[in-house]
Amino acid sequence: MQLFGFGRRASAVAEDDEAARTAQLRKLAMEAVAADGKQQHEKAFELYTLLIEAMLKELPKITEPIKQDEWKKKIGGYITRAEQLKSRPQPKPRSNLVAKNDPFAHMILDEVLDQSPGVRWDDIAGLDLAKQILQEAIVLPTLRPDLFTGLCSPPRGALLFGPPGTGKTMLAKAIATEAKATFFTITASTLTSKWMGEGEKLVRALFEMARELQPSVIFMDEIDAVLSSRSASGEHEASRRLKNEFLVQMDGMASTTDDRVLVLGATNLPYELDEALLRRLEKRIYVPLPDAPARKALVEHLLGPHECRLCKRDMNHIVERSNGLSGSDLKQLCKEAAMGPLRSAGASLAHISRAELRPIDASDFAAAFARVRPSVSEATLDRFDAWNDAHGAAV
């Protein structure tokens, strides 16, 4: 029996060393993000560089594949941000929330700021019309603000609406990447607080930091959860004040015509949004279910890493039969089809090699279609079409 930890095993000592190294990396990451928030770009670049080098040294020591992939994604994000800082001119700060140790600014850095969405237009199958509108209305004005002035000035807000699982969040991240903008992503849970008045303070801090780090995109998924129609009765006072503060920050006294801050909302329930918000979300873009070319591109992309035995006729049949499925439905369909060879292996699956598995074929998709159903009804699609005709962006 060992008392007081004397004679500890080597594995326990190794675990302590790993925990200490992880704590050092976490501290270095926090210092880099804090310097970034203070717009100390040179210092942030140096800290990100040190962090990247330290994480690359630790990466070979990680044996778990899932954890290794997580680290690779984090390293890639830090590399992208370091490259942005290296090539980005120093913006003129208008306030210094982080330097004042504002708790709401730190909350934004910890929970809201996403420095590297890492999604580009080419990563999104289909949605060519939506991408074209967003490119002309948002991305190009951000890259060339000298040309988009006066009546050509870009919108302050945009709305992506449509059925669930159609790629609205992917489009938002692609906008931030293509426009080389700082990406803030917020949810209803981020803005709501049990303490009266903290929601409004967080909104003010969010917009002030977005102006400091502009060009910026403030993305709010499920925007209807926070900014639904204001009712005359039955609505909590804190909720009403939060909505008012958000609307004021979008185009009130705190903003200027030179600000390059875009508020981008996404919703599956556009008909529940407040009318005052709709006025500020000037570009309202319908993100529909994928059409035939988009479905084909998405299926081919999902099946890319797998061995398949599908002829052109089989692929055309899959595309035709998948009409009415959303992007997430198509992904589920392909996952079910990919399970076909594993299921057919039966009890021998425990000891056969990957090379012995048969390719995915048309029979697997036939079985998958029996398991996967559309997640969006015809009535819901009709309602989206009607709302788009009344309020959507004209093309």
C-alpha positions as a Markdown table, in Angstrom:
| # | Residue | x | y | z |
|---|---|---|---|---|
| 1 | Met | 0.0 | 0.0 | 0.0 |
| 2 | Gln | 1.4 | 3.4 | -1.0 |
| 3 | Leu | 0.7 | 6.4 | 1.3 |
| 4 | Phe | 0.6 | 10.1 | 0.4 |
| 5 | Gly | 1.5 | 9.4 | -3.3 |
| 6 | Phe | 5.1 | 8.2 | -2.7 |
| 7 | Gly | 6.3 | 5.6 | -5.3 |
| 8 | Arg | 3.8 | 6.7 | -7.9 |
| 9 | Arg | 3.7 | 4.8 | -11.2 |
| 10 | Ala | 5.4 | 6.2 | -14.2 |
| 11 | Ser | 2.0 | 6.4 | -16.0 |
| 12 | Ala | 0.7 | 8.7 | -13.3 |
| 13 | Val | 3.7 | 11.0 | -13.6 |
| 14 | Ala | 3.3 | 11.1 | -17.4 |
| 15 | Glu | -0.4 | 12.0 | -17.0 |
| 16 | Asp | 0.6 | 14.9 | -14.7 |
| 17 | Asp | 3.2 | 16.1 | -17.3 |
| 18 | Glu | 0.5 | 16.0 | -20.0 |
| 19 | Ala | -1.9 | 17.9 | -17.9 |
| 20 | Ala | 0.7 | 20.6 | -17.2 |
| 21 | Arg | 1.6 | 20.9 | -20.9 |
| 22 | Thr | -2.1 | 21.2 | -21.8 |
| 23 | Ala | -2.6 | 23.9 | -19.2 |
| 24 | Gln | 0.4 | 25.8 | -20.7 |
| 25 | Leu | -1.1 | 25.5 | -24.2 |
| 26 | Arg | -4.5 | 26.7 | -23.0 |
| 27 | Lys | -2.9 | 29.7 | -21.3 |
| 28 | Leu | -0.9 | 30.6 | -24.4 |
| 29 | Ala | -4.1 | 30.3 | -26.5 |
| 30 | Met | -6.0 | 32.7 | -24.1 |
| 31 | Glu | -3.1 | 35.2 | -24.3 |
| 32 | Ala | -3.1 | 35.1 | -28.1 |
| 33 | Val | -6.9 | 35.6 | -28.3 |
| 34 | Ala | -6.8 | 38.4 | -25.7 |
| 35 | Ala | -4.0 | 40.2 | -27.7 |
| 36 | Asp | -6.1 | 39.7 | -30.8 |
| 37 | Gly | -9.1 | 41.3 | -29.1 |
| 38 | Lys | -7.0 | 44.3 | -28.0 |
| 39 | Gln | -5.9 | 44.7 | -31.7 |
| 40 | Gln | -2.3 | 44.1 | -30.7 |
| 41 | His | -1.8 | 42.4 | -34.0 |
| 42 | Glu | 2.0 | 41.9 | -33.8 |
| 43 | Lys | 1.9 | 40.5 | -30.3 |
| 44 | Ala | -1.1 | 38.2 | -31.3 |
| 45 | Phe | 0.8 | 37.0 | -34.4 |
| 46 | Glu | 3.8 | 36.1 | -32.2 |
| 47 | Leu | 1.7 | 34.3 | -29.7 |
| 48 | Tyr | -0.3 | 32.4 | -32.3 |
| 49 | Thr | 3.0 | 31.4 | -33.9 |
| 50 | Leu | 4.4 | 30.1 | -30.5 |
| 51 | Leu | 1.1 | 28.3 | -29.9 |
| 52 | Ile | 1.1 | 26.6 | -33.4 |
| 53 | Glu | 4.7 | 25.4 | -32.9 |
| 54 | Ala | 4.0 | 24.1 | -29.4 |
| 55 | Met | 0.8 | 22.2 | -30.6 |
| 56 | Leu | 2.7 | 20.7 | -33.6 |
| 57 | Lys | 5.3 | 19.3 | -31.1 |
| 58 | Glu | 2.6 | 17.8 | -29.0 |
| 59 | Leu | 0.5 | 16.4 | -31.9 |
| 60 | Pro | 2.7 | 13.2 | -32.5 |
| 61 | Lys | 2.2 | 12.3 | -28.8 |
| 62 | Ile | -1.6 | 12.0 | -29.3 |
| 63 | Thr | -2.6 | 8.5 | -30.1 |
| 64 | Glu | -6.4 | 8.8 | -30.2 |
| 65 | Pro | -7.6 | 9.5 | -33.8 |
| 66 | Ile | -10.6 | 11.7 | -32.8 |
| 67 | Lys | -8.5 | 13.9 | -30.5 |
| 68 | Gln | -5.8 | 14.1 | -33.1 |
| 69 | Asp | -8.3 | 15.3 | -35.7 |
| 70 | Glu | -9.6 | 17.9 | -33.2 |
| 71 | Trp | -6.1 | 19.2 | -32.7 |
| 72 | Lys | -5.4 | 19.4 | -36.4 |
| 73 | Lys | -8.6 | 21.5 | -36.9 |
| 74 | Lys | -7.5 | 23.8 | -34.1 |
| 75 | Ile | -4.0 | 24.2 | -35.5 |
| 76 | Gly | -5.5 | 24.9 | -38.9 |
| 77 | Gly | -7.7 | 27.6 | -37.4 |
| 78 | Tyr | -4.8 | 29.2 | -35.6 |
| 79 | Ile | -2.7 | 29.1 | -38.8 |
| 80 | Thr | -5.4 | 30.8 | -40.8 |
| 81 | Arg | -5.8 | 33.5 | -38.2 |
| 82 | Ala | -2.1 | 34.1 | -38.0 |
| 83 | Glu | -2.0 | 34.5 | -41.8 |
| 84 | Gln | -4.9 | 37.0 | -41.6 |
| 85 | Leu | -3.0 | 39.0 | -39.0 |
| 86 | Lys | 0.2 | 39.0 | -41.0 |
| 87 | Ser | -1.5 | 40.5 | -44.1 |
| 88 | Arg | -4.2 | 42.6 | -42.4 |
| 89 | Pro | -3.7 | 46.3 | -41.8 |
| 90 | Gln | -4.1 | 47.6 | -38.2 |
| 91 | Pro | -7.6 | 49.0 | -37.8 |
| 92 | Lys | -8.2 | 52.1 | -35.9 |
| 93 | Pro | -9.7 | 51.1 | -32.5 |
| 94 | Arg | -12.7 | 53.1 | -31.3 |
| 95 | Ser | -12.8 | 51.5 | -27.8 |
| 96 | Asn | -10.9 | 49.0 | -25.8 |
| 97 | Leu | -13.3 | 46.7 | -24.0 |
| 98 | Val | -10.8 | 43.9 | -23.4 |
| 99 | Ala | -8.1 | 46.3 | -22.2 |
| 100 | Lys | -10.7 | 47.6 | -19.6 |
| 101 | Asn | -11.2 | 44.0 | -18.5 |
| 102 | Asp | -14.9 | 44.2 | -19.5 |
| 103 | Pro | -16.4 | 40.8 | -18.5 |
| 104 | Phe | -18.8 | 40.9 | -21.5 |
| 105 | Ala | -15.9 | 41.4 | -23.9 |
| 106 | His | -14.2 | 38.3 | -22.4 |
| 107 | Met | -17.5 | 36.4 | -22.7 |
| 108 | Ile | -17.6 | 37.2 | -26.4 |
| 109 | Leu | -14.0 | 36.1 | -26.9 |
| 110 | Asp | -14.6 | 32.9 | -25.1 |
| 111 | Glu | -18.1 | 31.9 | -26.5 |
| 112 | Val | -18.9 | 34.0 | -29.6 |
| 113 | Leu | -15.7 | 34.8 | -31.6 |
| 114 | Asp | -14.9 | 32.3 | -34.3 |
| 115 | Gln | -11.7 | 33.5 | -35.9 |
| 116 | Ser | -11.6 | 30.9 | -38.7 |
| 117 | Pro | -14.8 | 29.5 | -40.1 |
| 118 | Gly | -12.7 | 28.0 | -43.0 |
| 119 | Val | -15.6 | 27.4 | -45.4 |
| 120 | Arg | -15.5 | 28.6 | -49.0 |
| 121 | Trp | -18.0 | 28.8 | -51.8 |
| 122 | Asp | -16.6 | 25.6 | -53.4 |
| 123 | Asp | -17.3 | 23.7 | -50.3 |
| 124 | Ile | -21.0 | 24.2 | -50.7 |
| 125 | Ala | -22.8 | 22.1 | -53.3 |
| 126 | Gly | -25.4 | 23.9 | -55.3 |
| 127 | Leu | -27.2 | 27.1 | -54.0 |
| 128 | Asp | -25.6 | 29.0 | -56.9 |
| 129 | Leu | -28.3 | 31.7 | -56.9 |
| 130 | Ala | -28.0 | 32.3 | -53.2 |
| 131 | Lys | -24.2 | 32.4 | -53.5 |
| 132 | Gln | -24.4 | 34.9 | -56.4 |
| 133 | Ile | -26.6 | 37.3 | -54.4 |
| 134 | Leu | -24.4 | 37.1 | -51.3 |
| 135 | Gln | -21.3 | 37.6 | -53.4 |
| 136 | Glu | -22.6 | 40.7 | -55.0 |
| 137 | Ala | -24.4 | 42.2 | -52.0 |
| 138 | Ile | -21.9 | 41.4 | -49.2 |
| 139 | Val | -18.6 | 39.9 | -50.2 |
| 140 | Leu | -17.5 | 42.2 | -53.0 |
| 141 | Pro | -18.5 | 45.4 | -51.1 |
| 142 | Thr | -16.4 | 44.2 | -48.1 |
| 143 | Leu | -13.4 | 43.6 | -50.3 |
| 144 | Arg | -13.8 | 46.8 | -52.3 |
| 145 | Pro | -15.4 | 49.4 | -50.0 |
| 146 | Asp | -14.0 | 52.2 | -52.2 |
| 147 | Leu | -16.4 | 51.2 | -55.0 |
| 148 | Phe | -19.5 | 50.5 | -53.0 |
| 149 | Thr | -20.4 | 53.9 | -51.7 |
| 150 | Gly | -23.6 | 56.0 | -51.7 |
| 151 | Leu | -26.5 | 54.2 | -53.3 |
| 152 | Cys | -24.2 | 51.3 | -53.9 |
| 153 | Ser | -23.3 | 50.8 | -50.2 |
| 154 | Pro | -23.8 | 47.3 | -49.0 |
| 155 | Pro | -26.7 | 46.2 | -46.7 |
| 156 | Arg | -26.3 | 46.3 | -43.0 |
| 157 | Gly | -28.2 | 43.1 | -42.5 |
| 158 | Ala | -29.2 | 39.9 | -44.4 |
| 159 | Leu | -31.5 | 37.0 | -43.7 |
| 160 | Leu | -31.1 | 33.4 | -44.9 |
| 161 | Phe | -34.4 | 31.5 | -44.6 |
| 162 | Gly | -35.6 | 28.2 | -45.7 |
| 163 | Pro | -36.2 | 24.6 | -44.6 |
| 164 | Pro | -33.8 | 23.0 | -42.0 |
| 165 | Gly | -30.7 | 21.3 | -43.3 |
| 166 | Thr | -30.2 | 23.2 | -46.5 |
| 167 | Gly | -26.9 | 24.9 | -45.8 |
| 168 | Lys | -27.7 | 28.2 | -44.3 |
| 169 | Thr | -25.0 | 28.0 | -41.6 |
| 170 | Met | -22.5 | 26.9 | -44.2 |
| 171 | Leu | -23.3 | 29.9 | -46.4 |
| 172 | Ala | -22.8 | 32.3 | -43.4 |
| 173 | Lys | -19.4 | 30.8 | -42.7 |
| 174 | Ala | -18.4 | 31.0 | -46.3 |
| 175 | Ile | -19.4 | 34.7 | -46.4 |
| 176 | Ala | -17.0 | 35.4 | -43.5 |
| 177 | Thr | -14.2 | 33.5 | -45.1 |
| 178 | Glu | -14.6 | 34.9 | -48.6 |
| 179 | Ala | -14.9 | 38.5 | -47.3 |
| 180 | Lys | -11.9 | 38.0 | -44.9 |
| 181 | Ala | -14.1 | 39.1 | -42.0 |
| 182 | Thr | -14.1 | 38.4 | -38.3 |
| 183 | Phe | -16.9 | 35.9 | -37.6 |
| 184 | Phe | -19.1 | 36.2 | -34.5 |
| 185 | Thr | -21.7 | 33.5 | -34.0 |
| 186 | Ile | -24.3 | 33.9 | -31.4 |
| 187 | Thr | -27.4 | 32.0 | -30.1 |
| 188 | Ala | -30.3 | 32.7 | -27.9 |
| 189 | Ser | -28.6 | 31.0 | -25.0 |
| 190 | Thr | -25.6 | 33.3 | -25.3 |
| 191 | Leu | -27.7 | 36.5 | -25.1 |
| 192 | Thr | -30.2 | 35.5 | -22.4 |
| 193 | Ser | -29.2 | 35.9 | -18.8 |
| 194 | Lys | -31.0 | 35.4 | -15.5 |
| 195 | Trp | -29.7 | 38.9 | -14.4 |
| 196 | Met | -31.8 | 41.8 | -15.5 |
| 197 | Gly | -30.0 | 44.1 | -18.0 |
| 198 | Glu | -27.1 | 41.8 | -18.8 |
| 199 | Gly | -28.5 | 40.8 | -22.2 |
| 200 | Glu | -28.5 | 44.4 | -23.4 |
| 201 | Lys | -24.9 | 44.9 | -22.1 |
| 202 | Leu | -23.8 | 41.8 | -23.9 |
| 203 | Val | -25.4 | 43.0 | -27.2 |
| 204 | Arg | -23.7 | 46.4 | -26.8 |
| 205 | Ala | -20.3 | 44.8 | -26.2 |
| 206 | Leu | -20.8 | 42.4 | -29.1 |
| 207 | Phe | -21.4 | 45.3 | -31.6 |
| 208 | Glu | -18.6 | 47.4 | -30.2 |
| 209 | Met | -16.1 | 44.6 | -30.5 |
| 210 | Ala | -17.4 | 43.8 | -34.0 |
| 211 | Arg | -16.7 | 47.4 | -35.0 |
| 212 | Glu | -13.2 | 47.2 | -33.5 |
| 213 | Leu | -12.5 | 44.0 | -35.5 |
| 214 | Gln | -14.3 | 45.0 | -38.7 |
| 215 | Pro | -14.9 | 43.9 | -41.3 |
| 216 | Ser | -17.1 | 41.6 | -39.2 |
| 217 | Val | -20.0 | 39.3 | -39.6 |
| 218 | Ile | -22.4 | 38.8 | -36.7 |
| 219 | Phe | -24.2 | 35.5 | -37.4 |
| 220 | Met | -27.3 | 34.6 | -35.4 |
| 221 | Asp | -28.6 | 31.1 | -36.1 |
| 222 | Glu | -32.3 | 30.6 | -35.3 |
| 223 | Ile | -32.7 | 34.4 | -35.1 |
| 224 | Asp | -36.5 | 33.9 | -34.5 |
| 225 | Ala | -35.7 | 32.6 | -31.0 |
| 226 | Val | -34.6 | 36.0 | -29.9 |
| 227 | Leu | -36.0 | 38.5 | -32.4 |
| 228 | Ser | -39.6 | 37.3 | -33.0 |
| 229 | Ser | -42.5 | 39.7 | -33.3 |
| 230 | Arg | -42.9 | 42.0 | -30.3 |
| 231 | Ser | -46.4 | 41.4 | -28.8 |
| 232 | Ala | -48.3 | 44.0 | -26.9 |
| 233 | Ser | -48.9 | 41.7 | -24.0 |
| 234 | Gly | -47.5 | 38.5 | -22.6 |
| 235 | Glu | -43.9 | 39.3 | -23.4 |
| 236 | His | -41.3 | 39.6 | -20.7 |
| 237 | Glu | -39.8 | 43.1 | -20.2 |
| 238 | Ala | -36.3 | 41.7 | -20.4 |
| 239 | Ser | -37.0 | 40.1 | -23.7 |
| 240 | Arg | -38.5 | 43.3 | -25.1 |
| 241 | Arg | -35.5 | 45.4 | -24.0 |
| 242 | Leu | -33.1 | 42.9 | -25.5 |
| 243 | Lys | -34.8 | 43.1 | -28.9 |
| 244 | Asn | -34.9 | 46.9 | -28.7 |
| 245 | Glu | -31.2 | 47.1 | -27.9 |
| 246 | Phe | -30.3 | 44.8 | -30.8 |
| 247 | Leu | -32.4 | 46.8 | -33.3 |
| 248 | Val | -30.8 | 50.1 | -32.0 |
| 249 | Gln | -27.3 | 48.7 | -32.4 |
| 250 | Met | -27.9 | 47.6 | -35.9 |
| 251 | Asp | -28.6 | 51.1 | -37.3 |
| 252 | Gly | -28.8 | 53.5 | -34.3 |
| 253 | Met | -26.5 | 56.3 | -33.1 |
| 254 | Ala | -23.7 | 53.8 | -32.2 |
| 255 | Ser | -23.1 | 52.9 | -35.9 |
| 256 | Thr | -21.7 | 55.0 | -38.7 |
| 257 | Thr | -21.9 | 54.8 | -42.5 |
| 258 | Asp | -18.3 | 53.7 | -42.6 |
| 259 | Asp | -18.8 | 50.6 | -40.4 |
| 260 | Arg | -18.4 | 47.3 | -42.2 |
| 261 | Val | -20.4 | 45.2 | -39.8 |
| 262 | Leu | -23.0 | 42.8 | -41.2 |
| 263 | Val | -25.7 | 41.2 | -39.2 |
| 264 | Leu | -26.6 | 37.9 | -40.8 |
| 265 | Gly | -29.5 | 35.9 | -39.5 |
| 266 | Ala | -30.7 | 32.4 | -40.3 |
| 267 | Thr | -34.2 | 31.0 | -39.6 |
| 268 | Asn | -36.6 | 28.2 | -40.4 |
| 269 | Leu | -39.5 | 30.5 | -39.3 |
| 270 | Pro | -39.2 | 33.8 | -41.2 |
| 271 | Tyr | -42.9 | 34.6 | -40.8 |
| 272 | Glu | -42.4 | 34.9 | -37.0 |
| 273 | Leu | -39.7 | 37.7 | -37.2 |
| 274 | Asp | -40.4 | 41.2 | -36.0 |
| 275 | Glu | -41.2 | 43.6 | -38.9 |
| 276 | Ala | -38.7 | 46.2 | -37.6 |
| 277 | Leu | -36.0 | 43.5 | -37.9 |
| 278 | Leu | -37.1 | 42.7 | -41.4 |
| 279 | Arg | -36.6 | 46.3 | -42.5 |
| 280 | Arg | -33.0 | 46.1 | -41.2 |
| 281 | Leu | -32.3 | 42.8 | -42.9 |
| 282 | Glu | -32.4 | 44.3 | -46.3 |
| 283 | Lys | -31.4 | 41.1 | -48.2 |
| 284 | Arg | -33.7 | 38.3 | -47.5 |
| 285 | Ile | -32.5 | 35.2 | -49.4 |
| 286 | Tyr | -34.4 | 31.9 | -49.8 |
| 287 | Val | -32.2 | 28.8 | -49.3 |
| 288 | Pro | -34.3 | 26.1 | -50.9 |
| 289 | Leu | -34.0 | 22.3 | -51.0 |
| 290 | Pro | -31.1 | 21.2 | -53.4 |
| 291 | Asp | -32.0 | 20.9 | -57.0 |
| 292 | Ala | -31.0 | 17.9 | -59.2 |
| 293 | Pro | -27.4 | 19.2 | -60.0 |
| 294 | Ala | -26.8 | 20.1 | -56.4 |
| 295 | Arg | -28.1 | 16.7 | -55.2 |
| 296 | Lys | -25.8 | 14.9 | -57.7 |
| 297 | Ala | -22.8 | 17.0 | -56.6 |
| 298 | Leu | -23.5 | 16.4 | -52.9 |
| 299 | Val | -23.9 | 12.6 | -53.3 |
| 300 | Glu | -20.7 | 12.4 | -55.3 |
| 301 | His | -18.9 | 14.4 | -52.7 |
| 302 | Leu | -20.2 | 12.3 | -49.8 |
| 303 | Leu | -19.3 | 9.0 | -51.6 |
| 304 | Gly | -15.8 | 10.3 | -52.6 |
| 305 | Pro | -13.9 | 8.6 | -49.8 |
| 306 | His | -15.7 | 5.3 | -50.3 |
| 307 | Glu | -15.4 | 2.5 | -52.9 |
| 308 | Cys | -18.6 | 2.5 | -55.0 |
| 309 | Arg | -20.0 | 0.5 | -58.0 |
| 310 | Leu | -22.5 | 2.9 | -59.4 |
| 311 | Cys | -23.0 | 3.5 | -63.1 |
| 312 | Lys | -24.4 | 6.7 | -64.6 |
| 313 | Arg | -27.9 | 5.2 | -64.7 |
| 314 | Asp | -27.7 | 4.3 | -61.0 |
| 315 | Met | -26.6 | 7.9 | -60.1 |
| 316 | Asn | -29.3 | 9.4 | -62.2 |
| 317 | His | -31.9 | 7.2 | -60.5 |
| 318 | Ile | -30.6 | 8.3 | -57.0 |
| 319 | Val | -30.8 | 11.9 | -58.0 |
| 320 | Glu | -34.3 | 11.6 | -59.4 |
| 321 | Arg | -35.6 | 9.6 | -56.4 |
| 322 | Ser | -34.0 | 12.0 | -53.8 |
| 323 | Asn | -36.1 | 14.9 | -55.0 |
| 324 | Gly | -37.6 | 16.6 | -51.9 |
| 325 | Leu | -34.7 | 15.7 | -49.6 |
| 326 | Ser | -32.7 | 18.4 | -47.8 |
| 327 | Gly | -28.9 | 18.4 | -47.7 |
| 328 | Ser | -28.9 | 16.8 | -44.2 |
| 329 | Asp | -31.4 | 14.2 | -45.5 |
| 330 | Leu | -29.1 | 13.4 | -48.4 |
| 331 | Lys | -26.2 | 12.9 | -46.0 |
| 332 | Gln | -28.3 | 10.5 | -43.9 |
| 333 | Leu | -29.2 | 8.7 | -47.1 |
| 334 | Cys | -25.6 | 8.2 | -48.1 |
| 335 | Lys | -24.7 | 7.1 | -44.5 |
| 336 | Glu | -27.4 | 4.4 | -44.6 |
| 337 | Ala | -26.1 | 3.3 | -48.1 |
| 338 | Ala | -22.5 | 3.2 | -46.8 |
| 339 | Met | -23.6 | 0.9 | -44.0 |
| 340 | Gly | -24.8 | -1.7 | -46.6 |
| 341 | Pro | -21.5 | -3.4 | -47.2 |
| 342 | Leu | -20.9 | -3.6 | -43.4 |
| 343 | Arg | -24.3 | -5.1 | -42.8 |
| 344 | Ser | -23.9 | -7.7 | -45.6 |
| 345 | Ala | -20.6 | -8.9 | -44.0 |
| 346 | Gly | -22.6 | -10.2 | -41.1 |
| 347 | Ala | -20.7 | -12.1 | -38.4 |
| 348 | Ser | -17.5 | -12.0 | -40.4 |
| 349 | Leu | -17.2 | -8.3 | -40.0 |
| 350 | Ala | -15.2 | -8.7 | -36.8 |
| 351 | His | -12.2 | -10.2 | -38.6 |
| 352 | Ile | -12.3 | -9.3 | -42.3 |
| 353 | Ser | -10.1 | -6.6 | -43.8 |
| 354 | Arg | -11.3 | -3.4 | -45.4 |
| 355 | Ala | -10.2 | -4.7 | -48.8 |
| 356 | Glu | -12.6 | -7.6 | -48.5 |
| 357 | Leu | -15.7 | -5.4 | -48.1 |
| 358 | Arg | -17.7 | -5.1 | -51.3 |
| 359 | Pro | -18.3 | -1.6 | -52.8 |
| 360 | Ile | -21.4 | 0.4 | -52.3 |
| 361 | Asp | -23.9 | -0.4 | -55.0 |
| 362 | Ala | -27.4 | 0.5 | -56.1 |
| 363 | Ser | -29.0 | -2.1 | -53.8 |
| 364 | Asp | -27.6 | -0.3 | -50.8 |
| 365 | Phe | -29.3 | 2.9 | -51.9 |
| 366 | Ala | -32.5 | 1.0 | -52.5 |
| 367 | Ala | -32.4 | -0.1 | -48.9 |
| 368 | Ala | -31.4 | 3.4 | -47.7 |
| 369 | Phe | -34.4 | 5.0 | -49.5 |
| 370 | Ala | -36.7 | 2.6 | -47.5 |
| 371 | Arg | -35.1 | 4.0 | -44.2 |
| 372 | Val | -34.8 | 7.7 | -45.0 |
| 373 | Arg | -37.8 | 10.0 | -45.4 |
| 374 | Pro | -38.0 | 13.7 | -46.3 |
| 375 | Ser | -37.8 | 15.9 | -43.2 |
| 376 | Val | -39.7 | 18.8 | -44.9 |
| 377 | Ser | -43.4 | 18.6 | -45.8 |
| 378 | Glu | -45.0 | 19.9 | -49.0 |
| 379 | Ala | -47.1 | 22.3 | -46.9 |
| 380 | Thr | -44.0 | 23.8 | -45.3 |
| 381 | Leu | -42.4 | 24.3 | -48.7 |
| 382 | Asp | -45.5 | 26.0 | -50.0 |
| 383 | Arg | -45.4 | 28.4 | -47.0 |
| 384 | Phe | -41.7 | 29.2 | -47.7 |
| 385 | Asp | -42.5 | 29.9 | -51.3 |
| 386 | Ala | -45.4 | 32.3 | -50.4 |
| 387 | Trp | -43.2 | 34.2 | -47.9 |
| 388 | Asn | -40.4 | 34.4 | -50.4 |
| 389 | Asp | -42.8 | 35.8 | -53.0 |
| 390 | Ala | -43.9 | 38.5 | -50.5 |
| 391 | His | -40.6 | 39.4 | -48.8 |
| 392 | Gly | -37.7 | 37.6 | -50.5 |
| 393 | Ala | -34.9 | 39.3 | -52.4 |
| 394 | Ala | -35.7 | 40.1 | -56.0 |
| 395 | Val | -33.3 | 38.5 | -58.4 |
